[in-house]
Short mmCIF file of C-alpha atoms in Angstrom, two decimals:
data_model
loop_
_atom_site.label_atom_id
_atom_site.label_comp_id
_atom_site.label_asym_id
_atom_site.label_seq_id
_atom_site.Cartn_x
_atom_site.Cartn_y
_atom_site.Cartn_z
CA MET A 1 52.34 -56.32 -46.08
CA ALA A 2 55.23 -55.10 -43.86
CA LYS A 3 52.94 -55.58 -40.72
CA GLU A 4 51.86 -58.89 -41.94
CA ASN A 5 55.41 -60.07 -42.21
CA LEU A 6 56.22 -58.64 -38.94
CA VAL A 7 53.39 -60.68 -37.28
CA LYS A 8 54.66 -63.82 -39.05
CA GLU A 9 58.29 -63.19 -37.72
CA LYS A 10 56.89 -62.90 -34.13
CA ILE A 11 54.79 -66.09 -34.43
CA LEU A 12 57.92 -67.87 -35.68
CA ALA A 13 59.98 -66.63 -32.93
CA PHE A 14 57.47 -67.89 -30.39
CA CYS A 15 57.37 -71.29 -32.24
CA ARG A 16 61.10 -71.63 -32.00
CA PHE A 17 61.15 -70.72 -28.29
CA THR A 18 58.32 -73.26 -27.68
CA GLU A 19 60.31 -76.01 -29.40
CA GLN A 20 63.40 -75.22 -27.42
CA GLN A 21 61.37 -75.88 -24.26
CA GLY A 22 60.05 -79.11 -25.64
CA TRP A 23 56.46 -77.90 -25.56
CA ALA A 24 53.72 -78.29 -28.23
CA PHE A 25 51.80 -75.53 -30.22
CA SER A 26 49.01 -75.16 -32.51
CA GLU A 27 48.08 -72.22 -34.67
CA ARG A 28 44.87 -70.92 -35.97
CA MET A 29 43.44 -67.76 -37.67
CA MET A 30 40.74 -65.91 -35.85
CA HIS A 31 38.41 -63.03 -36.73
CA ASN A 32 39.78 -59.66 -38.20
CA GLY A 33 43.31 -61.05 -39.13
CA ILE A 34 44.23 -62.20 -35.53
CA HIS A 35 46.53 -65.13 -35.27
CA GLN A 36 46.46 -67.36 -32.31
CA LEU A 37 49.15 -69.69 -30.92
CA ARG A 38 48.12 -72.12 -28.19
CA ILE A 39 51.19 -73.42 -26.28
CA SER A 40 51.12 -76.38 -23.96
CA ASP A 41 53.60 -78.33 -21.73
CA GLY A 42 51.25 -81.21 -21.53
CA GLN A 43 49.53 -79.91 -18.34
CA ALA A 44 48.88 -76.08 -18.77
CA THR A 45 47.95 -74.37 -22.12
CA THR A 46 48.60 -70.70 -22.79
CA PRO A 47 46.97 -68.79 -25.74
CA ILE A 48 48.78 -65.96 -27.40
CA ASN A 49 47.03 -63.65 -29.81
CA PHE A 50 48.93 -61.73 -32.46
CA TYR A 51 47.13 -58.62 -33.81
CA PRO A 52 47.50 -57.00 -37.12
CA THR A 53 48.60 -53.82 -35.33
CA GLY A 54 51.55 -55.54 -33.97
CA THR A 55 50.33 -56.18 -30.39
CA VAL A 56 51.06 -59.44 -28.83
CA LEU A 57 48.79 -60.58 -25.93
CA ILE A 58 49.85 -63.45 -23.76
CA GLN A 59 46.52 -64.74 -22.11
CA GLY A 60 45.11 -67.43 -19.96
CA GLY A 61 45.39 -68.12 -16.31
CA ASP A 62 48.64 -68.01 -14.29
CA ASN A 63 50.89 -71.07 -14.91
CA ALA A 64 54.46 -72.03 -15.54
CA VAL A 65 54.12 -71.94 -19.32
CA LYS A 66 52.68 -68.31 -19.23
CA SER A 67 55.20 -67.07 -16.82
CA ALA A 68 58.15 -68.49 -18.93
CA LEU A 69 56.54 -66.95 -22.01
CA GLN A 70 56.07 -63.52 -20.48
CA SER A 71 59.61 -63.47 -18.98
CA TRP A 72 61.00 -64.49 -22.50
CA TRP A 73 59.02 -62.03 -24.42
CA GLN A 74 59.89 -59.17 -22.03
CA GLN A 75 63.46 -59.97 -22.51
CA GLN A 76 63.12 -59.96 -26.45
CA VAL A 77 61.46 -56.44 -26.12
CA GLN A 78 64.18 -55.22 -23.76
CA GLU A 79 67.04 -56.45 -25.79
CA GLN A 80 65.51 -54.86 -28.93
CA SER A 81 65.51 -58.11 -30.89
CA THR A 82 66.72 -57.63 -34.54
CA PHE A 83 63.37 -58.95 -35.60
CA TRP A 84 61.62 -55.73 -34.82
CA SER A 85 62.23 -51.94 -35.12
CA GLN A 86 62.24 -49.52 -32.22
CA GLU A 87 58.83 -48.21 -33.31
CA THR A 88 57.24 -51.64 -33.30
CA LEU A 89 58.75 -52.61 -30.00
CA ALA A 90 57.05 -49.50 -28.46
CA GLN A 91 53.67 -50.89 -29.78
CA THR A 92 54.19 -54.53 -28.43
CA LYS A 93 55.22 -54.38 -24.79
CA PRO A 94 53.11 -57.08 -23.31
CA ILE A 95 52.97 -55.89 -19.77
CA VAL A 96 53.31 -52.18 -19.36
CA PRO A 97 51.07 -50.30 -21.81
CA ALA A 98 51.37 -46.67 -22.82
CA PRO A 99 49.10 -44.24 -21.17
CA ALA A 100 45.82 -43.62 -22.85
CA PRO A 101 45.90 -40.79 -25.31
CA ARG A 102 44.04 -37.61 -24.37
CA HIS A 103 41.28 -37.69 -27.02
CA THR A 104 39.32 -34.77 -28.21
CA ARG A 105 36.46 -35.81 -25.98
CA MET A 106 38.83 -35.39 -22.94
CA GLY A 107 36.91 -33.46 -20.21
CA ILE A 108 33.31 -34.27 -21.43
CA ALA A 109 31.04 -36.45 -19.47
CA ARG A 110 30.10 -39.53 -21.57
CA ILE A 111 29.39 -43.16 -21.78
CA GLY A 112 31.90 -45.66 -23.35
CA SER A 113 30.81 -49.12 -24.46
CA ASP A 114 32.93 -52.12 -25.61
CA GLU A 115 32.57 -55.88 -25.96
CA SER A 116 34.58 -58.98 -25.12
CA GLY A 117 34.23 -62.62 -26.29
CA LYS A 118 33.12 -61.78 -29.93
CA GLY A 119 35.76 -63.89 -31.46
CA ASP A 120 36.17 -66.56 -28.75
CA TYR A 121 35.11 -70.14 -29.36
CA PHE A 122 34.04 -70.71 -25.85
CA GLY A 123 32.59 -68.47 -23.27
CA PRO A 124 29.96 -65.70 -23.14
CA LEU A 125 29.52 -62.53 -25.28
CA VAL A 126 30.03 -59.60 -22.75
CA VAL A 127 29.21 -55.89 -23.49
CA ALA A 128 30.06 -53.22 -20.78
CA ALA A 129 29.22 -49.51 -20.72
CA ILE A 130 30.95 -47.03 -18.24
CA ALA A 131 30.06 -43.49 -17.56
CA VAL A 132 32.95 -41.14 -16.88
CA THR A 133 33.10 -37.53 -15.69
CA PRO A 134 36.02 -35.05 -16.13
CA GLU A 135 36.97 -35.94 -12.55
CA THR A 136 36.71 -39.64 -12.74
CA GLU A 137 38.52 -39.58 -16.23
CA GLU A 138 41.60 -37.93 -14.60
CA ARG A 139 41.78 -40.75 -11.91
CA LEU A 140 41.48 -43.46 -14.65
CA LEU A 141 44.34 -41.82 -16.63
CA VAL A 142 46.51 -42.01 -13.45
CA LEU A 143 45.70 -45.80 -13.46
CA ASN A 144 46.91 -45.95 -17.25
CA VAL A 145 43.61 -47.34 -18.20
CA CYS A 146 43.86 -48.43 -21.92
CA ASP A 147 42.62 -50.98 -24.34
CA SER A 148 42.18 -54.24 -22.59
CA LYS A 149 44.01 -55.97 -25.65
CA LEU A 150 47.18 -54.17 -24.38
CA LEU A 151 46.98 -55.50 -20.88
CA SER A 152 47.87 -58.78 -19.29
CA GLU A 153 45.04 -60.86 -17.66
CA THR A 154 46.48 -60.09 -14.16
CA SER A 155 46.34 -56.34 -14.94
CA ILE A 156 42.83 -56.53 -16.27
CA MET A 157 41.54 -58.36 -13.08
CA THR A 158 43.31 -55.68 -10.97
CA LEU A 159 42.03 -52.71 -12.84
CA ALA A 160 38.35 -53.65 -13.27
CA PRO A 161 37.42 -53.31 -9.59
CA GLN A 162 39.31 -50.11 -9.29
CA ILE A 163 37.43 -48.72 -12.43
CA LYS A 164 34.14 -49.71 -10.85
CA ALA A 165 35.08 -48.02 -7.56
CA ILE A 166 36.43 -44.73 -9.33
CA CYS A 167 33.19 -44.48 -11.49
CA GLN A 168 31.06 -45.12 -8.35
CA GLY A 169 29.03 -47.93 -9.81
CA HIS A 170 28.09 -46.06 -12.86
CA GLY A 171 28.41 -49.06 -15.16
CA SER A 172 26.22 -51.66 -16.96
CA VAL A 173 27.35 -55.19 -18.03
CA ILE A 174 25.36 -57.29 -20.46
CA SER A 175 26.40 -60.96 -20.62
CA TYR A 176 25.06 -63.56 -22.88
CA SER A 177 25.80 -67.31 -22.07
CA PRO A 178 26.63 -69.51 -25.01
CA GLU A 179 23.20 -70.96 -25.02
CA ARG A 180 21.62 -67.49 -24.89
CA TYR A 181 24.06 -66.16 -27.55
CA ASN A 182 23.04 -69.04 -29.84
CA GLN A 183 19.44 -68.38 -29.40
CA LEU A 184 19.79 -64.77 -30.10
CA TYR A 185 21.94 -65.42 -33.20
CA LYS A 186 19.31 -67.65 -34.58
CA GLU A 187 16.75 -64.85 -34.18
CA THR A 188 19.03 -62.22 -35.80
CA THR A 189 21.22 -64.17 -38.08
CA ASN A 190 23.49 -61.16 -38.00
CA LEU A 191 26.25 -60.83 -35.44
CA ASN A 192 26.53 -57.00 -36.01
CA LEU A 193 22.87 -56.53 -35.26
CA LEU A 194 23.15 -58.72 -32.12
CA LEU A 195 26.21 -56.80 -30.91
CA ALA A 196 24.33 -53.44 -31.71
CA LYS A 197 21.43 -54.47 -29.65
CA ALA A 198 23.63 -55.44 -26.74
CA HIS A 199 25.52 -52.05 -26.84
CA ALA A 200 22.12 -50.23 -26.90
CA GLN A 201 20.86 -52.10 -23.99
CA ALA A 202 24.10 -51.46 -21.94
CA ILE A 203 24.15 -47.80 -22.97
CA ALA A 204 20.37 -47.23 -22.47
CA THR A 205 20.47 -48.89 -19.04
CA LEU A 206 23.29 -46.60 -17.90
CA GLN A 207 22.08 -43.42 -19.46
CA SER A 208 18.85 -43.71 -17.43
CA LYS A 209 21.02 -43.62 -14.30
CA VAL A 210 23.59 -40.88 -15.27
CA CYS A 211 21.74 -38.77 -17.84
CA SER A 212 24.71 -38.42 -20.10
CA ASP A 213 24.15 -36.88 -23.55
CA LEU A 214 26.96 -38.78 -25.40
CA ALA A 215 27.97 -42.33 -25.80
CA VAL A 216 31.13 -43.60 -27.76
CA VAL A 217 31.53 -46.86 -29.33
CA ASP A 218 33.53 -48.77 -31.87
CA GLN A 219 32.50 -47.94 -35.43
CA PHE A 220 30.01 -50.48 -36.95
CA ALA A 221 30.05 -51.07 -40.74
CA ASP A 222 26.46 -49.98 -40.64
CA GLU A 223 26.28 -47.07 -38.13
CA SER A 224 22.57 -47.04 -38.05
CA LEU A 225 22.51 -50.44 -36.21
CA VAL A 226 23.28 -48.89 -32.87
CA THR A 227 21.24 -45.69 -33.21
CA ASN A 228 18.16 -47.67 -34.37
CA ALA A 229 18.59 -50.03 -31.47
CA LEU A 230 18.80 -47.23 -29.02
CA ALA A 231 15.76 -45.53 -30.54
CA ARG A 232 13.75 -48.70 -30.26
CA LEU A 233 14.67 -48.55 -26.34
CA GLY A 234 13.62 -44.84 -26.19
CA CYS A 235 17.19 -43.70 -25.66
CA THR A 236 17.96 -40.33 -27.23
CA VAL A 237 21.71 -40.22 -26.34
CA THR A 238 23.95 -39.01 -29.07
CA VAL A 239 26.29 -41.92 -30.40
CA GLU A 240 29.79 -41.14 -31.70
CA GLN A 241 31.18 -44.15 -33.61
CA ARG A 242 34.73 -44.23 -34.46
CA PRO A 243 37.50 -46.70 -35.46
CA ARG A 244 39.73 -47.64 -32.61
CA ALA A 245 37.29 -46.24 -30.14
CA GLU A 246 39.31 -47.88 -27.27
CA ASP A 247 41.72 -44.93 -27.59
CA ASP A 248 38.95 -43.10 -25.60
CA THR A 249 39.24 -43.41 -21.92
CA ALA A 250 35.64 -44.30 -21.27
CA VAL A 251 35.70 -47.00 -23.92
CA ALA A 252 38.99 -48.39 -22.71
CA ALA A 253 37.46 -48.57 -19.18
CA ALA A 254 34.50 -50.43 -20.69
CA SER A 255 36.88 -52.77 -22.59
CA ILE A 256 38.50 -53.68 -19.28
CA VAL A 257 35.34 -54.24 -17.34
CA ALA A 258 33.85 -56.33 -20.17
CA ARG A 259 37.04 -58.48 -20.48
CA ALA A 260 37.22 -58.98 -16.66
CA GLU A 261 33.64 -60.24 -16.68
CA PHE A 262 34.46 -62.60 -19.66
CA VAL A 263 37.47 -64.02 -17.82
CA GLN A 264 35.41 -64.70 -14.71
CA ARG A 265 32.65 -66.45 -16.69
CA MET A 266 35.34 -68.53 -18.44
CA ALA A 267 36.67 -69.56 -15.07
CA GLU A 268 33.20 -70.69 -14.03
CA LEU A 269 32.71 -72.56 -17.20
CA SER A 270 36.13 -74.20 -16.68
CA ARG A 271 35.31 -75.37 -13.20
CA LEU A 272 32.05 -76.87 -14.56
CA ALA A 273 33.83 -78.54 -17.32
CA GLY A 274 36.53 -79.91 -15.04
CA PHE A 275 39.48 -78.57 -17.16
CA GLU A 276 40.67 -75.16 -18.51
CA LEU A 277 38.82 -73.99 -21.54
#
């Protein structure tokens, strides 16, 4: 309940700032308890996601609204606003993330897999898998590679090509356009099964190239979905599913690559539509 109240306080703070600027906003509840504000000055719109963990993510393309929101929010963090405790402030810095923790799998060659676009109204569903070695993982940690939800869009678009270069092309990206996603969903009628198949395809495609014995993914409610999907593809890699898998460097790298692909596809759709989605 304390975290829920904290999220509400942050949303109210953003709403007050928006009203002071004479801008408009709308609020909606997304999946997994995520709140989203969409703030507009009549020309540009910037979405902001508020996560139950306390993370605040200012999204969208670069524009005057986004720049003003980022500057104001950074100031709130630096001034240690009375809304939030020091512990919470450490969790919610919008631009500079904490270094990825050295998980117990540190130093073991493995594949990490993550998705982007699962809860978005527009755009594709993207799943990426990245293979890391002890050597490439050290280089990724130097870049402060972490969960993409803790990074700005600019940082994501900068880091994604660096990750690909460091990992020497040892990655696999599966992207379902809205039309393809709808078709697959009709066939499966189960989002988790659809996701499991996409993760399995990305992992199996990459595993055939790097011969890694371990893959790490976010925990599914039914852990058999991913393992069964991999078995049907003839892939025998060991799968480790865990909550907050993005704490693992390989999964964090995959989350960044997946999000970058999603952003690029959204930009293409926006150009086709003639306005920013």
